[in-house]
């Protein structure tokens, strides 16, 4: 029986695209273009979980998770691993926001993004991604 593209697959596709807009074009690209000074500032947030070494490396990894993970979401490949990396990045951003005096400001957006990433982690990319077409 041929598997047809269903509304469910379209829903996952639009969820992926909306997250791509956030991670690749809004936050990720800024981290790519701002370079090493931005990466060091981002990576310094790792001390909230007890990691105090190599902040520039950790900031680079956050940039790679956001920009590269966003590209993976767009293409529909490695969606689950990308979702895990993005969930961790969002967790660290939440910790940094709380500890830097912003408190729970903006927590609504973070919860929505967490929810979308959890859906992709559990459900994958659906049939509207390169992974599906490569397997055929």
Short mmCIF file of C-alpha atoms in Angstrom, two decimals:
data_model
loop_
_atom_site.label_atom_id
_atom_site.label_comp_id
_atom_site.label_asym_id
_atom_site.label_seq_id
_atom_site.Cartn_x
_atom_site.Cartn_y
_atom_site.Cartn_z
CA UNK A 1 0.00 0.00 0.00
CA UNK A 2 1.47 3.34 -1.06
CA UNK A 3 1.92 5.81 1.76
CA UNK A 4 0.30 9.10 0.93
CA UNK A 5 1.12 12.45 2.37
CA UNK A 6 -1.51 13.23 5.00
CA UNK A 7 -2.55 16.38 6.86
CA UNK A 8 -0.38 15.15 9.73
CA UNK A 9 2.69 15.40 7.48
CA UNK A 10 1.75 18.91 6.42
CA UNK A 11 1.34 19.88 10.08
CA UNK A 12 4.85 18.58 10.87
CA UNK A 13 6.20 20.41 7.83
CA UNK A 14 4.71 23.74 8.92
CA UNK A 15 5.95 23.16 12.49
CA UNK A 16 9.44 22.57 11.11
CA UNK A 17 9.28 25.68 8.92
CA UNK A 18 8.13 27.89 11.80
CA UNK A 19 11.00 26.66 13.97
CA UNK A 20 13.42 27.16 11.08
CA UNK A 21 12.41 30.81 10.92
CA UNK A 22 13.29 31.20 14.58
CA UNK A 23 16.47 29.15 14.79
CA UNK A 24 18.06 29.73 11.41
CA UNK A 25 17.02 33.19 10.35
CA UNK A 26 16.28 35.08 13.58
CA UNK A 27 18.66 33.74 16.23
CA UNK A 28 21.06 31.43 14.39
CA UNK A 29 22.21 33.77 11.65
CA UNK A 30 22.98 36.50 14.20
CA UNK A 31 25.22 34.06 16.05
CA UNK A 32 26.97 33.08 12.82
CA UNK A 33 27.69 36.68 11.80
CA UNK A 34 28.61 38.03 15.26
CA UNK A 35 31.52 35.60 15.52
CA UNK A 36 33.81 34.63 18.34
CA UNK A 37 32.99 37.47 20.75
CA UNK A 38 29.32 36.42 20.69
CA UNK A 39 30.27 32.74 21.03
CA UNK A 40 32.33 33.44 24.13
CA UNK A 41 29.45 35.36 25.71
CA UNK A 42 27.02 32.53 24.88
CA UNK A 43 29.37 29.82 26.08
CA UNK A 44 29.84 31.54 29.42
CA UNK A 45 26.30 30.42 30.25
CA UNK A 46 27.59 26.87 30.63
CA UNK A 47 28.83 27.78 34.10
CA UNK A 48 25.21 27.55 35.26
CA UNK A 49 25.54 23.78 34.94
CA UNK A 50 29.10 23.65 36.26
CA UNK A 51 31.08 23.81 32.99
CA UNK A 52 33.59 26.64 33.22
CA UNK A 53 36.10 25.78 30.49
CA UNK A 54 36.25 26.84 26.84
CA UNK A 55 33.28 29.25 26.66
CA UNK A 56 34.07 30.14 23.04
CA UNK A 57 33.79 26.46 22.06
CA UNK A 58 30.43 26.08 23.81
CA UNK A 59 29.15 29.27 22.21
CA UNK A 60 30.24 27.96 18.81
CA UNK A 61 28.35 24.74 19.55
CA UNK A 62 25.22 26.75 20.44
CA UNK A 63 25.52 28.61 17.14
CA UNK A 64 26.00 25.34 15.28
CA UNK A 65 23.01 23.79 17.05
CA UNK A 66 20.76 26.72 16.16
CA UNK A 67 21.90 27.41 12.61
CA UNK A 68 22.81 23.85 11.61
CA UNK A 69 19.86 22.38 13.49
CA UNK A 70 17.57 24.81 11.73
CA UNK A 71 18.92 23.72 8.36
CA UNK A 72 18.32 20.07 9.32
CA UNK A 73 14.74 20.91 10.30
CA UNK A 74 14.21 22.72 7.01
CA UNK A 75 15.47 19.77 4.98
CA UNK A 76 13.76 17.17 7.13
CA UNK A 77 16.96 15.25 7.89
CA UNK A 78 18.36 14.40 11.32
CA UNK A 79 15.29 16.05 12.83
CA UNK A 80 15.36 14.17 16.12
CA UNK A 81 19.06 14.77 16.88
CA UNK A 82 18.63 18.42 15.88
CA UNK A 83 15.63 18.69 18.22
CA UNK A 84 17.69 17.31 21.12
CA UNK A 85 20.48 19.84 20.52
CA UNK A 86 18.01 22.68 20.16
CA UNK A 87 16.17 21.64 23.34
CA UNK A 88 19.44 21.75 25.26
CA UNK A 89 20.31 25.13 23.74
CA UNK A 90 16.90 26.49 24.75
CA UNK A 91 17.33 25.07 28.25
CA UNK A 92 20.64 26.92 28.59
CA UNK A 93 19.10 30.12 27.21
CA UNK A 94 16.34 29.82 29.80
CA UNK A 95 18.87 29.39 32.62
CA UNK A 96 20.85 32.39 31.38
CA UNK A 97 17.73 34.52 31.14
CA UNK A 98 16.64 33.66 34.68
CA UNK A 99 20.10 34.20 36.17
CA UNK A 100 20.76 37.44 34.28
CA UNK A 101 17.86 39.21 35.95
CA UNK A 102 15.26 38.82 33.21
CA UNK A 103 13.39 36.33 35.36
CA UNK A 104 10.59 34.61 33.51
CA UNK A 105 10.13 37.37 30.92
CA UNK A 106 9.69 35.74 27.54
CA UNK A 107 8.96 32.36 29.08
CA UNK A 108 5.81 32.00 26.97
CA UNK A 109 7.80 31.96 23.74
CA UNK A 110 10.26 29.48 25.20
CA UNK A 111 7.47 27.13 26.26
CA UNK A 112 5.97 27.22 22.75
CA UNK A 113 9.36 26.49 21.17
CA UNK A 114 10.00 23.69 23.69
CA UNK A 115 6.61 22.19 22.79
CA UNK A 116 7.34 22.32 19.07
CA UNK A 117 10.76 20.74 19.52
CA UNK A 118 9.31 18.00 21.75
CA UNK A 119 6.76 17.20 19.04
CA UNK A 120 9.53 16.88 16.46
CA UNK A 121 11.59 14.78 18.84
CA UNK A 122 8.71 12.35 19.33
CA UNK A 123 7.28 12.36 15.79
CA UNK A 124 10.23 13.04 13.49
CA UNK A 125 10.06 14.93 10.22
CA UNK A 126 7.04 13.33 8.61
CA UNK A 127 6.89 12.53 4.91
CA UNK A 128 7.66 16.04 3.67
CA UNK A 129 11.40 15.89 4.21
CA UNK A 130 14.47 14.67 2.40
CA UNK A 131 14.75 11.69 4.72
CA UNK A 132 11.48 10.29 3.41
CA UNK A 133 12.33 10.88 -0.24
CA UNK A 134 15.85 9.43 0.11
CA UNK A 135 14.45 6.24 1.69
CA UNK A 136 12.09 5.75 -1.27
#
